[in-house]
Amino acid sequence: MTLALSVLDLVPVRAGQSSAQAVAASIALARRADELGCTRYWFAEHHNMPAVASTAPPVLIAAVAASTSRIRVGSGGVMLPNHAPFTVAEQFAALEALAPGRIDLGVGRAPGSDPVITALLRSSGPTSEVDRFEANLRDIEAIVGEGAVLSLDTADGLREYEVKATPAAASTPTMWLLGSSDYSAHLAARLGLPYVFAHHFSGEGTERALEIYRREFRASEALDAPRTFLTLNVVAADTASEAEARAQPALQNMARMRTGKPLRVLDTVEAAAREELDVASRHVIDLMRERWIIDAADEAAARVRRLAEQFGVDEVMVSPGAGARESEPLDRVPGRERTLELLAERLLA
């Protein structure tokens, strides 16, 4: 079985690394994904996290689109409550003009931030309301496509105006609905949109969400049949012990977040090995390891295949969580690149 392989990137920031170097490392990873034949490369939107530099997906998408030749590039996703729908439409119409036929607009309903950042976004600029999520999706779809009609009450009476994201568009970005609940599955099915459930978050509820989506799907102008893929956290290496060591920085950082400890940049592999973990952190890591794929190349690829078959998908998007060693360059993360190389050799042949 040949699988399509894609990448989800949060632009991780490690100790001693600047945000510029973290972005450079992600661009290098995207170039490698392009060379290996991966299908798409998406950036997540997160805010106010020391170890995550993917705060502005459209900016990162533009950089990667300009640095690659064939891979699709997109958002996984734009967190719509943080943005005005018209702004999102304009940004992605411009991206589609930059890289025609290569842009994905993945949209999510969660804010992707803490309450402080949510309050700051609402006080500093236009945002959209969560309860208008469906209407905002429809607005974006219309504005990047044929155009929307806006009715305004003027001195001469009610007048209608056409609103388009960009003039003379030759193509439009592909919109995907992202979610981690049944709500998103029902909505994607009703709107006839491609859909991705966030399996990499916890692994809970995926089978139910995909069953809802496939059962309730209604064909649309954009899509005539359900379309989805699986998201996974993966660390693959030449040996199982190397994969385990490379996974520890990300696992420990997630444990800090879930046990309420102060967040910081990612440790190096060596620093993570020296970390003394309390009982609560070890418990969280043990639970996450059951969902992550952390193994030598053949075993990791086999587990990816089994999960793809279990959920009935022909594409898998991996978040490569391998950490960096102290001796490795700050503008590259060889462990993440190696994860992709090993998977591509076994899944894309």
CSV table of C-alpha atoms in Angstrom, one decimal:
chain,number,residue,atom,x,y,z
A,1,MET,CA,0.0,0.0,0.0
A,2,THR,CA,1.4,3.4,-1.1
A,3,LEU,CA,0.6,6.2,1.3
A,4,ALA,CA,0.8,10.0,0.7
A,5,LEU,CA,3.1,11.5,3.3
A,6,SER,CA,2.6,15.1,4.5
A,7,VAL,CA,4.1,17.3,7.3
A,8,LEU,CA,2.6,19.4,10.1
A,9,ASP,CA,5.1,21.9,11.5
A,10,LEU,CA,4.9,24.0,14.7
A,11,VAL,CA,8.3,25.5,14.1
A,12,PRO,CA,9.9,24.3,17.4
A,13,VAL,CA,12.4,26.5,19.1
A,14,ARG,CA,15.2,24.9,21.1
A,15,ALA,CA,17.7,26.1,23.7
A,16,GLY,CA,20.2,28.5,22.2
A,17,GLN,CA,18.2,29.0,19.0
A,18,SER,CA,16.7,32.3,17.8
A,19,SER,CA,13.3,32.4,16.2
A,20,ALA,CA,15.1,33.2,12.9
A,21,GLN,CA,17.1,30.0,13.2
A,22,ALA,CA,14.0,28.0,14.1
A,23,VAL,CA,12.3,29.3,10.9
A,24,ALA,CA,15.4,28.6,8.8
A,25,ALA,CA,15.3,25.0,10.2
A,26,SER,CA,11.7,24.6,9.2
A,27,ILE,CA,12.3,26.0,5.7
A,28,ALA,CA,15.1,23.5,5.3
A,29,LEU,CA,12.8,20.7,6.5
A,30,ALA,CA,10.1,21.8,4.0
A,31,ARG,CA,12.7,21.8,1.2
A,32,ARG,CA,13.6,18.2,2.1
A,33,ALA,CA,9.9,17.2,2.2
A,34,ASP,CA,9.6,18.6,-1.3
A,35,GLU,CA,12.6,16.7,-2.5
A,36,LEU,CA,11.3,13.4,-0.9
A,37,GLY,CA,7.9,13.7,-2.7
A,38,CYS,CA,5.7,14.6,0.3
A,39,THR,CA,2.2,15.8,-0.6
A,40,ARG,CA,1.7,18.9,1.6
A,41,TYR,CA,3.4,20.9,4.3
A,42,TRP,CA,1.2,22.7,6.8
A,43,PHE,CA,1.9,25.2,9.6
A,44,ALA,CA,-0.1,25.3,12.8
A,45,GLU,CA,-1.1,28.5,14.5
A,46,HIS,CA,-0.1,28.8,18.2
A,47,HIS,CA,0.6,31.9,20.3
A,48,ASN,CA,2.6,32.9,23.3
A,49,MET,CA,4.5,29.6,23.7
A,50,PRO,CA,8.3,29.7,24.1
A,51,ALA,CA,8.9,26.6,22.2
A,52,VAL,CA,6.6,27.3,19.2
A,53,ALA,CA,7.3,29.9,16.5
A,54,SER,CA,4.4,29.1,14.2
A,55,THR,CA,2.5,32.2,15.2
A,56,ALA,CA,1.7,33.5,11.7
A,57,PRO,CA,1.0,30.7,9.2
A,58,PRO,CA,0.4,32.9,6.1
A,59,VAL,CA,3.9,34.4,6.5
A,60,LEU,CA,5.5,31.0,6.8
A,61,ILE,CA,3.5,29.6,4.0
A,62,ALA,CA,4.7,32.4,1.7
A,63,ALA,CA,8.4,31.7,2.7
A,64,VAL,CA,8.1,27.9,2.1
A,65,ALA,CA,6.1,28.3,-1.2
A,66,ALA,CA,8.9,30.5,-2.5
A,67,SER,CA,11.5,28.0,-1.4
A,68,THR,CA,9.9,24.8,-2.8
A,69,SER,CA,8.7,23.8,-6.3
A,70,ARG,CA,5.9,21.3,-6.1
A,71,ILE,CA,4.7,20.5,-2.5
A,72,ARG,CA,1.4,21.9,-1.4
A,73,VAL,CA,1.7,24.4,1.4
A,74,GLY,CA,-0.9,25.5,3.9
A,75,SER,CA,-2.3,26.1,7.3
A,76,GLY,CA,-3.0,23.4,9.9
A,77,GLY,CA,-4.7,25.6,10.7
A,78,VAL,CA,-5.7,29.3,10.8
A,79,MET,CA,-7.6,29.7,14.0
A,80,LEU,CA,-10.5,31.7,12.7
A,81,PRO,CA,-11.7,33.3,16.0
A,82,ASN,CA,-8.4,35.2,16.0
A,83,HIS,CA,-9.0,36.8,12.6
A,84,ALA,CA,-11.4,38.8,10.4
A,85,PRO,CA,-12.7,36.4,7.7
A,86,PHE,CA,-12.1,39.0,5.0
A,87,THR,CA,-8.4,39.3,6.0
A,88,VAL,CA,-8.0,35.5,5.9
A,89,ALA,CA,-9.6,35.4,2.4
A,90,GLU,CA,-7.3,38.2,1.1
A,91,GLN,CA,-4.1,36.6,2.6
A,92,PHE,CA,-4.8,33.2,1.1
A,93,ALA,CA,-5.9,34.6,-2.2
A,94,ALA,CA,-2.6,36.3,-2.4
A,95,LEU,CA,-0.8,33.1,-1.4
A,96,GLU,CA,-2.7,31.3,-4.2
A,97,ALA,CA,-1.4,33.9,-6.7
A,98,LEU,CA,2.1,33.4,-5.4
A,99,ALA,CA,1.9,29.6,-5.8
A,100,PRO,CA,-1.1,28.7,-8.0
A,101,GLY,CA,-2.5,25.3,-7.3
A,102,ARG,CA,-0.4,24.7,-4.2
A,103,ILE,CA,-2.2,26.4,-1.4
A,104,ASP,CA,-4.3,24.8,1.3
A,105,LEU,CA,-6.4,26.9,3.7
A,106,GLY,CA,-7.0,24.7,6.8
A,107,VAL,CA,-9.3,26.5,9.2
A,108,GLY,CA,-10.0,25.7,12.9
A,109,ARG,CA,-12.6,26.8,15.4
A,110,ALA,CA,-10.4,26.9,18.5
A,111,PRO,CA,-8.4,30.1,19.3
A,112,GLY,CA,-5.0,28.3,19.6
A,113,SER,CA,-3.9,30.4,22.5
A,114,ASP,CA,-4.4,31.1,26.2
A,115,PRO,CA,-7.1,33.5,27.5
A,116,VAL,CA,-4.6,36.4,27.8
A,117,ILE,CA,-3.7,36.2,24.1
A,118,THR,CA,-7.4,35.8,23.2
A,119,ALA,CA,-8.2,39.0,25.1
A,120,LEU,CA,-5.3,40.8,23.5
A,121,LEU,CA,-6.3,39.9,20.0
A,122,ARG,CA,-9.9,41.1,20.6
A,123,SER,CA,-8.7,44.4,22.0
A,124,SER,CA,-6.0,45.1,19.3
A,125,GLY,CA,-7.8,44.3,16.1
A,126,PRO,CA,-10.8,42.7,14.3
A,127,THR,CA,-11.6,39.1,15.1
A,128,SER,CA,-14.5,36.7,14.4
A,129,GLU,CA,-16.9,35.3,16.8
A,130,VAL,CA,-16.9,31.5,17.5
A,131,ASP,CA,-20.7,31.4,17.2
A,132,ARG,CA,-20.5,32.8,13.6
A,133,PHE,CA,-18.0,30.1,12.6
A,134,GLU,CA,-20.1,28.4,9.9
A,135,ALA,CA,-21.2,31.8,8.4
A,136,ASN,CA,-17.5,33.0,8.4
A,137,LEU,CA,-16.4,29.8,6.6
A,138,ARG,CA,-19.1,30.4,3.9
A,139,ASP,CA,-18.0,34.0,3.6
A,140,ILE,CA,-14.3,33.1,3.1
A,141,GLU,CA,-15.3,30.5,0.6
A,142,ALA,CA,-17.3,33.0,-1.4
A,143,ILE,CA,-14.8,35.9,-1.2
A,144,VAL,CA,-11.9,33.8,-2.4
A,145,GLY,CA,-14.1,32.3,-5.2
A,146,GLU,CA,-16.7,34.0,-7.3
A,147,GLY,CA,-17.1,36.9,-4.8
A,148,ALA,CA,-19.6,37.8,-2.1
A,149,VAL,CA,-22.4,40.4,-2.3
A,150,LEU,CA,-22.5,43.0,0.5
A,151,SER,CA,-25.7,45.1,1.0
A,152,LEU,CA,-25.2,48.5,2.5
A,153,ASP,CA,-27.8,51.1,3.5
A,154,THR,CA,-26.8,54.3,1.8
A,155,ALA,CA,-28.4,57.8,1.3
A,156,ASP,CA,-29.8,56.5,-2.0
A,157,GLY,CA,-31.3,53.4,-0.4
A,158,LEU,CA,-30.1,49.8,-0.1
A,159,ARG,CA,-27.2,49.1,-2.5
A,160,GLU,CA,-25.3,45.9,-3.2
A,161,TYR,CA,-21.5,45.7,-3.7
A,162,GLU,CA,-19.4,42.8,-4.9
A,163,VAL,CA,-16.5,41.9,-2.6
A,164,LYS,CA,-13.6,39.7,-3.9
A,165,ALA,CA,-10.4,38.8,-2.2
A,166,THR,CA,-8.3,39.5,-5.2
A,167,PRO,CA,-9.1,40.6,-8.8
A,168,ALA,CA,-8.7,38.2,-11.8
A,169,ALA,CA,-8.0,35.1,-9.7
A,170,ALA,CA,-7.1,32.2,-11.9
A,171,SER,CA,-7.4,29.6,-9.1
A,172,THR,CA,-8.4,29.4,-5.5
A,173,PRO,CA,-6.9,27.8,-2.4
A,174,THR,CA,-8.4,24.5,-1.2
A,175,MET,CA,-10.3,24.9,2.0
A,176,TRP,CA,-10.1,22.2,4.7
A,177,LEU,CA,-12.0,22.1,8.0
A,178,LEU,CA,-10.0,21.0,11.0
A,179,GLY,CA,-11.3,19.9,14.3
A,180,SER,CA,-11.0,17.9,17.5
A,181,SER,CA,-14.7,17.3,18.2
A,182,ASP,CA,-17.9,15.9,16.6
A,183,TYR,CA,-19.0,19.4,15.8
A,184,SER,CA,-16.4,19.9,13.1
A,185,ALA,CA,-17.2,16.4,11.6
A,186,HIS,CA,-20.9,17.3,11.3
A,187,LEU,CA,-20.1,20.7,9.8
A,188,ALA,CA,-17.5,19.5,7.3
A,189,ALA,CA,-20.0,16.9,6.1
A,190,ARG,CA,-22.8,19.4,5.7
A,191,LEU,CA,-20.7,21.9,3.8
A,192,GLY,CA,-19.0,19.3,1.6
A,193,LEU,CA,-15.5,20.3,2.7
A,194,PRO,CA,-12.4,18.1,3.1
A,195,TYR,CA,-11.9,17.4,6.8
A,196,VAL,CA,-9.1,16.5,9.2
A,197,PHE,CA,-9.6,15.3,12.8
A,198,ALA,CA,-6.7,16.2,15.2
A,199,HIS,CA,-5.7,12.6,16.0
A,200,HIS,CA,-2.3,13.8,17.0
A,201,PHE,CA,-3.7,15.8,20.0
A,202,SER,CA,-4.9,12.8,22.0
A,203,GLY,CA,-5.9,10.0,19.7
A,204,GLU,CA,-9.4,9.9,21.2
A,205,GLY,CA,-12.5,10.2,19.2
A,206,THR,CA,-11.0,9.9,15.7
A,207,GLU,CA,-12.9,6.8,14.6
A,208,ARG,CA,-16.3,8.3,15.6
A,209,ALA,CA,-15.5,11.7,14.0
A,210,LEU,CA,-14.5,10.1,10.7
A,211,GLU,CA,-17.6,7.8,10.7
A,212,ILE,CA,-19.8,10.9,11.2
A,213,TYR,CA,-18.1,12.8,8.4
A,214,ARG,CA,-18.3,9.9,5.9
A,215,ARG,CA,-21.9,9.0,6.8
A,216,GLU,CA,-23.3,12.5,6.6
A,217,PHE,CA,-21.1,13.9,3.8
A,218,ARG,CA,-23.0,16.0,1.2
A,219,ALA,CA,-21.3,16.6,-2.2
A,220,SER,CA,-20.5,20.2,-3.0
A,221,GLU,CA,-19.1,22.1,-5.9
A,222,ALA,CA,-15.7,21.8,-4.3
A,223,LEU,CA,-15.8,18.1,-3.5
A,224,ASP,CA,-17.9,15.1,-4.7
A,225,ALA,CA,-16.8,12.6,-2.0
A,226,PRO,CA,-15.4,12.6,1.5
A,227,ARG,CA,-11.7,13.5,1.7
A,228,THR,CA,-9.6,13.2,4.8
A,229,PHE,CA,-6.3,12.0,6.2
A,230,LEU,CA,-4.7,11.0,9.5
A,231,THR,CA,-2.4,13.2,11.7
A,232,LEU,CA,0.3,11.5,13.9
A,233,ASN,CA,3.2,12.5,16.1
A,234,VAL,CA,6.2,10.5,14.8
A,235,VAL,CA,9.9,10.2,15.7
A,236,ALA,CA,11.8,7.7,13.6
A,237,ALA,CA,15.5,7.0,13.7
A,238,ASP,CA,18.0,4.4,12.6
A,239,THR,CA,17.6,2.7,16.0
A,240,ALA,CA,14.8,2.6,18.5
A,241,SER,CA,17.1,4.0,21.2
A,242,GLU,CA,18.0,7.0,19.1
A,243,ALA,CA,14.3,7.6,18.4
A,244,GLU,CA,13.5,7.4,22.1
A,245,ALA,CA,16.3,9.9,22.9
A,246,ARG,CA,15.2,12.3,20.2
A,247,ALA,CA,11.6,12.2,21.4
A,248,GLN,CA,12.3,13.2,25.0
A,249,PRO,CA,12.6,17.0,24.5
A,250,ALA,CA,9.1,17.3,23.0
A,251,LEU,CA,7.5,14.8,25.3
A,252,GLN,CA,8.9,16.6,28.4
A,253,ASN,CA,7.8,20.0,27.1
A,254,MET,CA,4.3,18.6,26.6
A,255,ALA,CA,4.4,17.2,30.1
A,256,ARG,CA,5.3,20.6,31.5
A,257,MET,CA,2.2,22.1,29.8
A,258,ARG,CA,-0.2,19.4,31.0
A,259,THR,CA,1.0,19.5,34.6
A,260,GLY,CA,0.9,23.3,34.8
A,261,LYS,CA,4.6,23.8,35.0
A,262,PRO,CA,6.3,26.9,33.4
A,263,LEU,CA,6.9,26.4,29.7
A,264,ARG,CA,10.3,27.0,28.2
A,265,VAL,CA,12.1,26.4,24.9
A,266,LEU,CA,12.8,22.8,24.0
A,267,ASP,CA,15.8,21.1,25.7
A,268,THR,CA,18.5,19.5,23.6
A,269,VAL,CA,18.6,15.7,23.6
A,270,GLU,CA,21.4,15.7,26.1
A,271,ALA,CA,19.7,18.2,28.5
A,272,ALA,CA,16.4,16.1,28.3
A,273,ALA,CA,18.4,13.0,29.3
A,274,ARG,CA,19.6,14.8,32.4
A,275,GLU,CA,16.2,16.0,33.4
A,276,GLU,CA,14.8,14.6,36.7
A,277,LEU,CA,11.1,14.0,36.2
A,278,ASP,CA,8.5,13.9,38.9
A,279,VAL,CA,5.8,11.2,39.1
A,280,ALA,CA,3.1,13.4,37.4
A,281,SER,CA,5.4,14.2,34.5
A,282,ARG,CA,6.4,10.6,34.0
A,283,HIS,CA,2.7,9.6,34.0
A,284,VAL,CA,1.9,12.1,31.3
A,285,ILE,CA,4.8,11.0,29.2
A,286,ASP,CA,3.8,7.4,29.5
A,287,LEU,CA,0.3,8.2,28.3
A,288,MET,CA,1.6,10.2,25.3
A,289,ARG,CA,4.0,7.5,24.3
A,290,GLU,CA,1.1,5.2,23.8
A,291,ARG,CA,-0.2,7.5,21.1
A,292,TRP,CA,3.1,8.7,19.6
A,293,ILE,CA,5.1,6.5,17.1
A,294,ILE,CA,8.6,6.4,18.5
A,295,ASP,CA,10.7,3.7,16.9
A,296,ALA,CA,13.3,2.5,14.4
A,297,ALA,CA,12.5,3.1,10.8
A,298,ASP,CA,10.9,-0.2,9.8
A,299,GLU,CA,8.8,-0.5,12.9
A,300,ALA,CA,7.7,3.1,12.7
A,301,ALA,CA,6.6,2.9,9.1
A,302,ALA,CA,4.8,-0.4,9.8
A,303,ARG,CA,2.8,1.3,12.6
A,304,VAL,CA,1.9,4.2,10.3
A,305,ARG,CA,0.6,1.8,7.7
A,306,ARG,CA,-1.5,-0.1,10.3
A,307,LEU,CA,-3.1,3.1,11.5
A,308,ALA,CA,-3.8,4.3,8.0
A,309,GLU,CA,-5.5,1.0,7.3
A,310,GLN,CA,-7.4,1.1,10.6
A,311,PHE,CA,-8.9,4.6,9.8
A,312,GLY,CA,-9.3,4.0,6.0
A,313,VAL,CA,-7.0,6.8,4.8
A,314,ASP,CA,-4.4,7.0,2.0
A,315,GLU,CA,-2.6,10.0,3.4
A,316,VAL,CA,-0.8,10.5,6.7
A,317,MET,CA,0.4,13.9,8.0
A,318,VAL,CA,3.2,13.6,10.5
A,319,SER,CA,4.4,16.0,13.1
A,320,PRO,CA,8.1,15.0,13.3
A,321,GLY,CA,8.9,15.5,16.9
A,322,ALA,CA,12.6,14.7,17.0
A,323,GLY,CA,14.8,16.9,19.1
A,324,ALA,CA,18.3,18.2,18.3
A,325,ARG,CA,21.6,17.3,19.8
A,326,GLU,CA,24.0,20.0,21.2
A,327,SER,CA,26.5,19.5,18.4
A,328,GLU,CA,24.0,20.0,15.6
A,329,PRO,CA,23.6,23.3,13.7
A,330,LEU,CA,21.0,25.8,15.0
A,331,ASP,CA,19.5,26.4,11.5
A,332,ARG,CA,18.8,22.7,10.9
A,333,VAL,CA,17.2,19.8,12.9
A,334,PRO,CA,18.7,16.7,11.4
A,335,GLY,CA,16.6,14.4,13.6
A,336,ARG,CA,13.4,15.8,12.0
A,337,GLU,CA,14.8,15.5,8.5
A,338,ARG,CA,15.8,11.9,9.2
A,339,THR,CA,12.3,11.0,10.4
A,340,LEU,CA,10.9,12.2,7.1
A,341,GLU,CA,13.7,10.5,5.1
A,342,LEU,CA,13.1,7.1,6.8
A,343,LEU,CA,9.4,7.3,6.4
A,344,ALA,CA,9.5,8.4,2.8
A,345,GLU,CA,11.8,5.5,1.9
A,346,ARG,CA,9.3,3.0,3.2
A,347,LEU,CA,5.9,4.7,2.5
A,348,LEU,CA,6.5,6.5,-0.8
A,349,ALA,CA,8.4,3.8,-2.7
